[in-house]
């Protein structure tokens, strides 16, 4: 995917991947729940031609640290907001463009609210925009269960394969599947982290979605925002998305052949579209 490193301003290590010249405008690609930086493997080569493309694994996912709840990180959405601030301060001094997919979109929007001057663009990939999106699908909410959740979260086929393929047309190749499974195969901490974030999402997602709606529709919101929507998403219903973007004056780009994980289904196409959005902003 590119050159990897582990860096953070706090006590935890993040797995990061960088591609392209560091002298160019930074574009940070943020994976959804659940997923990994690996999901952007088709997007990075496209963006790195003109930008400094960076992606990372959230704490608790992939190859980043997975602290036990109660020992410095409890996987609340508020902690993800503050940890994202620490990471971005390490990765980029200048203005950045942020791309985020799925259920971590409200976390990134909450961060962006307090750092509008630092953002050149905000691009949301199948974010939970409406009230109908404020609940986790059963495929994910099961991990918040104190009994079944802890069992299922230790099963790589449920925790990675099913979670990634049940939400759209994505069909994983075995080589790719092994990358997603590896954290669950090598340590039980991945499963415990999945339990913790699932419980936090189930408890806090509704409030964060409501906050994101208010932020993106507020007249003081100054960040150019674009929504990309894979129309074969089995988790998030398209009803209301078009109206939301129209009412909030945010550009909507539809991808008919993509599902919830747009970067998996149409990675190269997505990279080209992101590049066009950012280049237009850079010319303003």
PDB file of C-alpha atoms in Angstrom:
ATOM      1  CA  UNK A   1       0.000   0.000   0.000  1.00  0.00           C
ATOM      2  CA  UNK A   2       2.864   2.388   0.680  1.00  0.00           C
ATOM      3  CA  UNK A   3       5.317   3.232   3.447  1.00  0.00           C
ATOM      4  CA  UNK A   4       3.953   2.394   6.885  1.00  0.00           C
ATOM      5  CA  UNK A   5       4.814   3.862  10.261  1.00  0.00           C
ATOM      6  CA  UNK A   6       3.476   4.095  13.779  1.00  0.00           C
ATOM      7  CA  UNK A   7       3.089   7.553  15.228  1.00  0.00           C
ATOM      8  CA  UNK A   8       0.922   9.383  17.719  1.00  0.00           C
ATOM      9  CA  UNK A   9       1.049  12.331  20.072  1.00  0.00           C
ATOM     10  CA  UNK A  10      -0.571  10.243  22.816  1.00  0.00           C
ATOM     11  CA  UNK A  11       0.493   7.017  24.516  1.00  0.00           C
ATOM     12  CA  UNK A  12      -0.842   4.656  21.858  1.00  0.00           C
ATOM     13  CA  UNK A  13       0.617   3.544  18.552  1.00  0.00           C
ATOM     14  CA  UNK A  14      -1.310   3.988  15.322  1.00  0.00           C
ATOM     15  CA  UNK A  15      -0.648   2.045  12.140  1.00  0.00           C
ATOM     16  CA  UNK A  16      -0.394   4.556   9.304  1.00  0.00           C
ATOM     17  CA  UNK A  17       0.267   4.224   5.584  1.00  0.00           C
ATOM     18  CA  UNK A  18       1.533   7.087   3.433  1.00  0.00           C
ATOM     19  CA  UNK A  19       1.877   7.349  -0.334  1.00  0.00           C
ATOM     20  CA  UNK A  20       2.910  10.245  -2.562  1.00  0.00           C
ATOM     21  CA  UNK A  21       5.122  13.252  -1.949  1.00  0.00           C
ATOM     22  CA  UNK A  22       5.004  14.857   1.501  1.00  0.00           C
ATOM     23  CA  UNK A  23       5.328  18.244  -0.237  1.00  0.00           C
ATOM     24  CA  UNK A  24       1.866  17.912  -1.748  1.00  0.00           C
ATOM     25  CA  UNK A  25      -1.547  18.611  -0.234  1.00  0.00           C
ATOM     26  CA  UNK A  26      -2.356  15.939   2.406  1.00  0.00           C
ATOM     27  CA  UNK A  27      -5.476  13.825   1.978  1.00  0.00           C
ATOM     28  CA  UNK A  28      -6.305  11.652   4.988  1.00  0.00           C
ATOM     29  CA  UNK A  29      -8.469   8.603   4.298  1.00  0.00           C
ATOM     30  CA  UNK A  30     -10.398   7.316   7.325  1.00  0.00           C
ATOM     31  CA  UNK A  31     -11.952   3.868   7.387  1.00  0.00           C
ATOM     32  CA  UNK A  32     -15.361   3.010   8.765  1.00  0.00           C
ATOM     33  CA  UNK A  33     -16.706   0.634  11.383  1.00  0.00           C
ATOM     34  CA  UNK A  34     -15.610  -2.082  11.152  1.00  0.00           C
ATOM     35  CA  UNK A  35     -12.742  -2.019   8.671  1.00  0.00           C
ATOM     36  CA  UNK A  36      -9.073  -1.145   8.277  1.00  0.00           C
ATOM     37  CA  UNK A  37      -6.766   1.207   6.404  1.00  0.00           C
ATOM     38  CA  UNK A  38      -6.361  -1.682   3.970  1.00  0.00           C
ATOM     39  CA  UNK A  39      -9.776  -0.852   2.540  1.00  0.00           C
ATOM     40  CA  UNK A  40      -8.206   2.137   0.743  1.00  0.00           C
ATOM     41  CA  UNK A  41      -5.551   0.065  -1.059  1.00  0.00           C
ATOM     42  CA  UNK A  42      -7.136   0.822  -4.471  1.00  0.00           C
ATOM     43  CA  UNK A  43      -7.634   4.515  -3.707  1.00  0.00           C
ATOM     44  CA  UNK A  44      -4.120   5.354  -2.473  1.00  0.00           C
ATOM     45  CA  UNK A  45      -2.252   4.809  -5.783  1.00  0.00           C
ATOM     46  CA  UNK A  46      -4.701   7.078  -7.603  1.00  0.00           C
ATOM     47  CA  UNK A  47      -4.532   9.932  -5.087  1.00  0.00           C
ATOM     48  CA  UNK A  48      -0.774   9.670  -4.549  1.00  0.00           C
ATOM     49  CA  UNK A  49      -0.137  10.909  -8.097  1.00  0.00           C
ATOM     50  CA  UNK A  50      -1.190  14.434  -7.102  1.00  0.00           C
ATOM     51  CA  UNK A  51      -1.486  14.393  -3.314  1.00  0.00           C
ATOM     52  CA  UNK A  52       0.128  13.151  -0.135  1.00  0.00           C
ATOM     53  CA  UNK A  53      -2.297  10.329   0.614  1.00  0.00           C
ATOM     54  CA  UNK A  54      -2.429   8.993   4.184  1.00  0.00           C
ATOM     55  CA  UNK A  55      -4.593   6.373   5.818  1.00  0.00           C
ATOM     56  CA  UNK A  56      -4.550   4.695   9.223  1.00  0.00           C
ATOM     57  CA  UNK A  57      -6.173   2.086  11.439  1.00  0.00           C
ATOM     58  CA  UNK A  58      -8.312   3.510  14.218  1.00  0.00           C
ATOM     59  CA  UNK A  59      -7.328   2.470  17.733  1.00  0.00           C
ATOM     60  CA  UNK A  60      -8.880  -0.933  18.302  1.00  0.00           C
ATOM     61  CA  UNK A  61      -8.780  -1.899  14.628  1.00  0.00           C
ATOM     62  CA  UNK A  62      -6.344  -3.470  12.209  1.00  0.00           C
ATOM     63  CA  UNK A  63      -2.739  -3.076  13.294  1.00  0.00           C
ATOM     64  CA  UNK A  64      -3.060  -0.081  15.621  1.00  0.00           C
ATOM     65  CA  UNK A  65      -2.969  -0.521  19.394  1.00  0.00           C
ATOM     66  CA  UNK A  66      -5.988  -2.114  21.063  1.00  0.00           C
ATOM     67  CA  UNK A  67      -5.919  -1.003  24.694  1.00  0.00           C
ATOM     68  CA  UNK A  68      -8.143  -2.741  27.201  1.00  0.00           C
ATOM     69  CA  UNK A  69     -11.118  -0.578  28.258  1.00  0.00           C
ATOM     70  CA  UNK A  70     -10.367   1.050  31.571  1.00  0.00           C
ATOM     71  CA  UNK A  71      -6.657   1.414  30.837  1.00  0.00           C
ATOM     72  CA  UNK A  72      -6.408   4.762  29.108  1.00  0.00           C
ATOM     73  CA  UNK A  73      -8.985   4.297  26.354  1.00  0.00           C
ATOM     74  CA  UNK A  74     -12.622   3.234  26.681  1.00  0.00           C
ATOM     75  CA  UNK A  75     -13.624   3.461  23.001  1.00  0.00           C
ATOM     76  CA  UNK A  76     -16.192   6.215  23.523  1.00  0.00           C
ATOM     77  CA  UNK A  77     -16.915   8.389  20.512  1.00  0.00           C
ATOM     78  CA  UNK A  78     -15.638  11.420  22.413  1.00  0.00           C
ATOM     79  CA  UNK A  79     -12.290   9.694  22.905  1.00  0.00           C
ATOM     80  CA  UNK A  80     -12.132   8.962  19.195  1.00  0.00           C
ATOM     81  CA  UNK A  81     -12.677  12.659  18.463  1.00  0.00           C
ATOM     82  CA  UNK A  82      -9.825  13.748  20.733  1.00  0.00           C
ATOM     83  CA  UNK A  83      -7.490  10.977  19.562  1.00  0.00           C
ATOM     84  CA  UNK A  84      -8.148  11.937  15.933  1.00  0.00           C
ATOM     85  CA  UNK A  85      -7.096  15.487  16.770  1.00  0.00           C
ATOM     86  CA  UNK A  86      -3.814  14.205  18.218  1.00  0.00           C
ATOM     87  CA  UNK A  87      -3.130  12.066  15.173  1.00  0.00           C
ATOM     88  CA  UNK A  88      -3.904  14.763  12.598  1.00  0.00           C
ATOM     89  CA  UNK A  89      -1.659  17.199  14.456  1.00  0.00           C
ATOM     90  CA  UNK A  90       1.145  14.671  14.014  1.00  0.00           C
ATOM     91  CA  UNK A  91       0.425  13.862  10.379  1.00  0.00           C
ATOM     92  CA  UNK A  92      -0.264  17.267   8.867  1.00  0.00           C
ATOM     93  CA  UNK A  93       0.743  20.785   9.838  1.00  0.00           C
ATOM     94  CA  UNK A  94      -0.920  22.480   6.888  1.00  0.00           C
ATOM     95  CA  UNK A  95      -4.503  22.316   5.669  1.00  0.00           C
ATOM     96  CA  UNK A  96      -5.837  18.836   4.989  1.00  0.00           C
ATOM     97  CA  UNK A  97      -8.654  17.153   3.131  1.00  0.00           C
ATOM     98  CA  UNK A  98     -10.467  14.436   5.048  1.00  0.00           C
ATOM     99  CA  UNK A  99     -12.274  11.436   3.579  1.00  0.00           C
ATOM    100  CA  UNK A 100     -14.261   9.242   5.974  1.00  0.00           C
ATOM    101  CA  UNK A 101     -16.492   6.241   5.424  1.00  0.00           C
ATOM    102  CA  UNK A 102     -19.547   4.985   7.251  1.00  0.00           C
ATOM    103  CA  UNK A 103     -20.224   5.052  10.967  1.00  0.00           C
ATOM    104  CA  UNK A 104     -17.098   6.990  11.924  1.00  0.00           C
ATOM    105  CA  UNK A 105     -18.343   9.984   9.899  1.00  0.00           C
ATOM    106  CA  UNK A 106     -20.080  11.642  12.890  1.00  0.00           C
ATOM    107  CA  UNK A 107     -16.810  11.420  14.850  1.00  0.00           C
ATOM    108  CA  UNK A 108     -14.889  13.138  12.056  1.00  0.00           C
ATOM    109  CA  UNK A 109     -17.570  15.818  11.598  1.00  0.00           C
ATOM    110  CA  UNK A 110     -17.437  16.530  15.334  1.00  0.00           C
ATOM    111  CA  UNK A 111     -13.652  16.957  15.047  1.00  0.00           C
ATOM    112  CA  UNK A 112     -14.060  19.150  11.968  1.00  0.00           C
ATOM    113  CA  UNK A 113     -16.480  21.492  13.738  1.00  0.00           C
ATOM    114  CA  UNK A 114     -13.666  22.757  15.975  1.00  0.00           C
ATOM    115  CA  UNK A 115     -11.037  22.764  13.209  1.00  0.00           C
ATOM    116  CA  UNK A 116     -12.763  24.241  10.190  1.00  0.00           C
ATOM    117  CA  UNK A 117      -9.797  26.475   9.456  1.00  0.00           C
ATOM    118  CA  UNK A 118      -7.601  23.385   9.009  1.00  0.00           C
ATOM    119  CA  UNK A 119      -9.830  21.640   6.485  1.00  0.00           C
ATOM    120  CA  UNK A 120      -9.746  22.141   2.743  1.00  0.00           C
ATOM    121  CA  UNK A 121     -12.411  19.521   2.003  1.00  0.00           C
ATOM    122  CA  UNK A 122     -14.583  17.025   3.833  1.00  0.00           C
ATOM    123  CA  UNK A 123     -15.743  13.991   1.869  1.00  0.00           C
ATOM    124  CA  UNK A 124     -18.218  11.567   3.438  1.00  0.00           C
ATOM    125  CA  UNK A 125     -18.679   8.047   2.056  1.00  0.00           C
ATOM    126  CA  UNK A 126     -22.080   6.535   2.890  1.00  0.00           C
ATOM    127  CA  UNK A 127     -22.371   8.375   6.219  1.00  0.00           C
ATOM    128  CA  UNK A 128     -25.334   7.930   8.595  1.00  0.00           C
ATOM    129  CA  UNK A 129     -27.159  11.134   7.666  1.00  0.00           C
ATOM    130  CA  UNK A 130     -30.780  10.556   8.659  1.00  0.00           C
ATOM    131  CA  UNK A 131     -32.687   9.430  11.735  1.00  0.00           C
ATOM    132  CA  UNK A 132     -33.141   6.017  10.082  1.00  0.00           C
ATOM    133  CA  UNK A 133     -29.351   5.628  10.087  1.00  0.00           C
ATOM    134  CA  UNK A 134     -28.936   6.147  13.834  1.00  0.00           C
ATOM    135  CA  UNK A 135     -29.053   2.470  14.790  1.00  0.00           C
ATOM    136  CA  UNK A 136     -26.415  -0.151  14.056  1.00  0.00           C
ATOM    137  CA  UNK A 137     -27.458  -3.024  11.789  1.00  0.00           C
ATOM    138  CA  UNK A 138     -27.885  -6.375  13.499  1.00  0.00           C
ATOM    139  CA  UNK A 139     -24.629  -7.612  11.958  1.00  0.00           C
ATOM    140  CA  UNK A 140     -22.755  -5.049  14.072  1.00  0.00           C
ATOM    141  CA  UNK A 141     -25.017  -4.575  17.080  1.00  0.00           C
ATOM    142  CA  UNK A 142     -24.642  -8.258  17.975  1.00  0.00           C
ATOM    143  CA  UNK A 143     -21.074  -7.498  19.085  1.00  0.00           C
ATOM    144  CA  UNK A 144     -22.419  -5.243  21.848  1.00  0.00           C
ATOM    145  CA  UNK A 145     -24.127  -8.213  23.477  1.00  0.00           C
ATOM    146  CA  UNK A 146     -22.295  -9.176  26.675  1.00  0.00           C
ATOM    147  CA  UNK A 147     -22.611 -12.910  25.991  1.00  0.00           C
ATOM    148  CA  UNK A 148     -22.996 -13.629  22.281  1.00  0.00           C
ATOM    149  CA  UNK A 149     -21.026 -10.521  21.346  1.00  0.00           C
ATOM    150  CA  UNK A 150     -17.917 -11.658  23.154  1.00  0.00           C
ATOM    151  CA  UNK A 151     -18.108 -15.055  21.488  1.00  0.00           C
ATOM    152  CA  UNK A 152     -18.795 -13.750  17.977  1.00  0.00           C
ATOM    153  CA  UNK A 153     -16.091 -11.053  18.242  1.00  0.00           C
ATOM    154  CA  UNK A 154     -13.466 -13.758  18.630  1.00  0.00           C
ATOM    155  CA  UNK A 155     -14.562 -15.416  15.366  1.00  0.00           C
ATOM    156  CA  UNK A 156     -12.698 -13.866  12.383  1.00  0.00           C
ATOM    157  CA  UNK A 157     -15.383 -15.026   9.942  1.00  0.00           C
ATOM    158  CA  UNK A 158     -18.064 -13.102  11.839  1.00  0.00           C
ATOM    159  CA  UNK A 159     -15.954 -10.161  12.960  1.00  0.00           C
ATOM    160  CA  UNK A 160     -14.325  -9.424   9.601  1.00  0.00           C
ATOM    161  CA  UNK A 161     -15.724 -11.438   6.692  1.00  0.00           C
ATOM    162  CA  UNK A 162     -19.436 -11.174   7.470  1.00  0.00           C
ATOM    163  CA  UNK A 163     -19.213  -7.604   8.739  1.00  0.00           C
ATOM    164  CA  UNK A 164     -17.565  -6.478   5.509  1.00  0.00           C
ATOM    165  CA  UNK A 165     -19.597  -8.468   3.000  1.00  0.00           C
ATOM    166  CA  UNK A 166     -23.124  -8.324   4.429  1.00  0.00           C
ATOM    167  CA  UNK A 167     -23.583  -4.611   3.689  1.00  0.00           C
ATOM    168  CA  UNK A 168     -23.261  -4.572  -0.094  1.00  0.00           C
ATOM    169  CA  UNK A 169     -21.975  -6.350  -3.202  1.00  0.00           C
ATOM    170  CA  UNK A 170     -18.365  -6.642  -1.970  1.00  0.00           C
ATOM    171  CA  UNK A 171     -16.883 -10.106  -2.466  1.00  0.00           C
ATOM    172  CA  UNK A 172     -13.554 -10.605  -0.693  1.00  0.00           C
ATOM    173  CA  UNK A 173     -10.690 -12.418  -2.309  1.00  0.00           C
ATOM    174  CA  UNK A 174      -8.938 -14.847   0.012  1.00  0.00           C
ATOM    175  CA  UNK A 175      -5.709 -12.796   0.109  1.00  0.00           C
ATOM    176  CA  UNK A 176      -7.653  -9.704   1.165  1.00  0.00           C
ATOM    177  CA  UNK A 177      -9.700 -11.685   3.669  1.00  0.00           C
ATOM    178  CA  UNK A 178      -6.546 -12.860   5.405  1.00  0.00           C
ATOM    179  CA  UNK A 179      -5.423  -9.260   5.952  1.00  0.00           C
ATOM    180  CA  UNK A 180      -8.727  -8.425   7.622  1.00  0.00           C
ATOM    181  CA  UNK A 181      -8.738 -11.647   9.655  1.00  0.00           C
ATOM    182  CA  UNK A 182      -5.140 -11.441  10.850  1.00  0.00           C
ATOM    183  CA  UNK A 183      -5.715  -9.128  13.857  1.00  0.00           C
ATOM    184  CA  UNK A 184      -8.429 -11.482  15.113  1.00  0.00           C
ATOM    185  CA  UNK A 185      -6.290 -14.555  14.498  1.00  0.00           C
ATOM    186  CA  UNK A 186      -3.239 -13.237  16.333  1.00  0.00           C
ATOM    187  CA  UNK A 187      -4.786 -11.669  19.446  1.00  0.00           C
ATOM    188  CA  UNK A 188      -8.003 -11.692  21.430  1.00  0.00           C
ATOM    189  CA  UNK A 189      -7.633  -7.935  21.964  1.00  0.00           C
ATOM    190  CA  UNK A 190      -9.199  -7.237  18.549  1.00  0.00           C
ATOM    191  CA  UNK A 191     -12.384  -8.950  19.643  1.00  0.00           C
ATOM    192  CA  UNK A 192     -12.492  -7.149  22.984  1.00  0.00           C
ATOM    193  CA  UNK A 193     -12.008  -3.811  21.193  1.00  0.00           C
ATOM    194  CA  UNK A 194     -14.825  -4.682  18.787  1.00  0.00           C
ATOM    195  CA  UNK A 195     -17.109  -5.384  21.760  1.00  0.00           C
ATOM    196  CA  UNK A 196     -16.224  -2.053  23.354  1.00  0.00           C
ATOM    197  CA  UNK A 197     -16.703   0.122  20.281  1.00  0.00           C
ATOM    198  CA  UNK A 198     -19.956  -1.687  19.408  1.00  0.00           C
ATOM    199  CA  UNK A 199     -21.326  -0.883  22.860  1.00  0.00           C
ATOM    200  CA  UNK A 200     -20.242   2.730  22.562  1.00  0.00           C
ATOM    201  CA  UNK A 201     -21.765   3.030  19.080  1.00  0.00           C
ATOM    202  CA  UNK A 202     -25.043   1.491  20.224  1.00  0.00           C
ATOM    203  CA  UNK A 203     -25.207   3.942  23.127  1.00  0.00           C
ATOM    204  CA  UNK A 204     -23.939   7.131  21.464  1.00  0.00           C
ATOM    205  CA  UNK A 205     -24.562   6.872  17.712  1.00  0.00           C
ATOM    206  CA  UNK A 206     -28.031   8.455  17.750  1.00  0.00           C
ATOM    207  CA  UNK A 207     -26.766  11.572  19.532  1.00  0.00           C
ATOM    208  CA  UNK A 208     -23.746  11.848  17.249  1.00  0.00           C
ATOM    209  CA  UNK A 209     -25.877  11.498  14.120  1.00  0.00           C
ATOM    210  CA  UNK A 210     -28.175  14.257  15.385  1.00  0.00           C
ATOM    211  CA  UNK A 211     -25.160  16.451  16.122  1.00  0.00           C
ATOM    212  CA  UNK A 212     -23.758  15.790  12.650  1.00  0.00           C
ATOM    213  CA  UNK A 213     -27.062  16.792  11.075  1.00  0.00           C
ATOM    214  CA  UNK A 214     -27.038  20.099  12.954  1.00  0.00           C
ATOM    215  CA  UNK A 215     -23.398  20.796  12.153  1.00  0.00           C
ATOM    216  CA  UNK A 216     -23.730  20.132   8.433  1.00  0.00           C
ATOM    217  CA  UNK A 217     -26.890  22.244   8.113  1.00  0.00           C
ATOM    218  CA  UNK A 218     -25.671  25.162  10.219  1.00  0.00           C
ATOM    219  CA  UNK A 219     -25.133  28.421   8.329  1.00  0.00           C
ATOM    220  CA  UNK A 220     -21.742  28.800  10.040  1.00  0.00           C
ATOM    221  CA  UNK A 221     -20.419  25.560   8.551  1.00  0.00           C
ATOM    222  CA  UNK A 222     -17.664  26.711   6.177  1.00  0.00           C
ATOM    223  CA  UNK A 223     -16.068  23.462   5.023  1.00  0.00           C
ATOM    224  CA  UNK A 224     -16.783  22.326   1.476  1.00  0.00           C
ATOM    225  CA  UNK A 225     -18.536  19.016   1.996  1.00  0.00           C
ATOM    226  CA  UNK A 226     -19.271  16.293  -0.547  1.00  0.00           C
ATOM    227  CA  UNK A 227     -21.268  13.109   0.037  1.00  0.00           C
ATOM    228  CA  UNK A 228     -20.490  10.016  -2.026  1.00  0.00           C
ATOM    229  CA  UNK A 229     -23.209   7.390  -1.894  1.00  0.00           C
ATOM    230  CA  UNK A 230     -22.950   3.761  -2.936  1.00  0.00           C
ATOM    231  CA  UNK A 231     -26.539   2.963  -3.831  1.00  0.00           C
ATOM    232  CA  UNK A 232     -26.276  -0.761  -3.126  1.00  0.00           C
ATOM    233  CA  UNK A 233     -25.774  -0.160   0.597  1.00  0.00           C
ATOM    234  CA  UNK A 234     -27.694  -2.812   2.564  1.00  0.00           C
ATOM    235  CA  UNK A 235     -27.157  -1.105   5.921  1.00  0.00           C
ATOM    236  CA  UNK A 236     -28.059   2.532   5.275  1.00  0.00           C
ATOM    237  CA  UNK A 237     -31.226   3.399   3.362  1.00  0.00           C
ATOM    238  CA  UNK A 238     -30.930   5.991   0.594  1.00  0.00           C
ATOM    239  CA  UNK A 239     -34.301   7.548   1.492  1.00  0.00           C
ATOM    240  CA  UNK A 240     -33.732  11.074   2.741  1.00  0.00           C
ATOM    241  CA  UNK A 241     -30.098  11.329   1.656  1.00  0.00           C
ATOM    242  CA  UNK A 242     -30.802  13.327  -1.495  1.00  0.00           C
ATOM    243  CA  UNK A 243     -33.127  15.709   0.356  1.00  0.00           C
ATOM    244  CA  UNK A 244     -30.569  16.213   3.135  1.00  0.00           C
ATOM    245  CA  UNK A 245     -27.809  17.120   0.676  1.00  0.00           C
ATOM    246  CA  UNK A 246     -30.110  19.435  -1.260  1.00  0.00           C
ATOM    247  CA  UNK A 247     -31.356  21.231   1.847  1.00  0.00           C
ATOM    248  CA  UNK A 248     -27.837  21.605   3.287  1.00  0.00           C
ATOM    249  CA  UNK A 249     -26.351  22.591  -0.090  1.00  0.00           C
ATOM    250  CA  UNK A 250     -23.785  19.795  -0.092  1.00  0.00           C
ATOM    251  CA  UNK A 251     -22.833  18.082  -3.320  1.00  0.00           C
ATOM    252  CA  UNK A 252     -24.043  14.486  -3.704  1.00  0.00           C
ATOM    253  CA  UNK A 253     -22.221  11.992  -5.933  1.00  0.00           C
ATOM    254  CA  UNK A 254     -24.022   8.698  -6.534  1.00  0.00           C
ATOM    255  CA  UNK A 255     -22.191   5.443  -7.281  1.00  0.00           C
ATOM    256  CA  UNK A 256     -24.843   2.976  -8.523  1.00  0.00           C
ATOM    257  CA  UNK A 257     -22.614  -0.130  -8.410  1.00  0.00           C
ATOM    258  CA  UNK A 258     -21.100   0.426  -4.957  1.00  0.00           C
ATOM    259  CA  UNK A 259     -22.348  -0.627  -1.540  1.00  0.00           C
ATOM    260  CA  UNK A 260     -21.634   0.602   1.986  1.00  0.00           C
ATOM    261  CA  UNK A 261     -17.866   0.159   1.611  1.00  0.00           C
ATOM    262  CA  UNK A 262     -17.511   2.320  -1.494  1.00  0.00           C
ATOM    263  CA  UNK A 263     -13.721   2.134  -1.465  1.00  0.00           C
ATOM    264  CA  UNK A 264     -13.837  -1.655  -1.734  1.00  0.00           C
ATOM    265  CA  UNK A 265     -16.382  -1.804  -4.560  1.00  0.00           C
ATOM    266  CA  UNK A 266     -15.194   1.109  -6.723  1.00  0.00           C
ATOM    267  CA  UNK A 267     -11.757   2.008  -5.374  1.00  0.00           C
ATOM    268  CA  UNK A 268     -10.068   3.387  -8.506  1.00  0.00           C
ATOM    269  CA  UNK A 269     -13.188   5.263  -9.585  1.00  0.00           C
ATOM    270  CA  UNK A 270     -13.543   6.714  -6.100  1.00  0.00           C
ATOM    271  CA  UNK A 271      -9.915   7.852  -6.109  1.00  0.00           C
ATOM    272  CA  UNK A 272     -10.434   9.707  -9.370  1.00  0.00           C
ATOM    273  CA  UNK A 273     -13.625  11.363  -8.115  1.00  0.00           C
ATOM    274  CA  UNK A 274     -11.993  12.436  -4.851  1.00  0.00           C
ATOM    275  CA  UNK A 275      -9.077  13.893  -6.804  1.00  0.00           C
ATOM    276  CA  UNK A 276     -11.448  15.970  -8.941  1.00  0.00           C
ATOM    277  CA  UNK A 277     -13.331  17.299  -5.919  1.00  0.00           C
ATOM    278  CA  UNK A 278     -10.137  18.354  -4.146  1.00  0.00           C
ATOM    279  CA  UNK A 279      -8.520  19.865  -7.256  1.00  0.00           C
ATOM    280  CA  UNK A 280     -11.552  22.097  -7.849  1.00  0.00           C
ATOM    281  CA  UNK A 281     -11.365  23.350  -4.281  1.00  0.00           C
ATOM    282  CA  UNK A 282      -7.631  23.970  -4.588  1.00  0.00           C
ATOM    283  CA  UNK A 283      -8.252  26.280  -7.532  1.00  0.00           C
ATOM    284  CA  UNK A 284     -10.662  28.493  -5.600  1.00  0.00           C
TER     285      UNK A 284
END
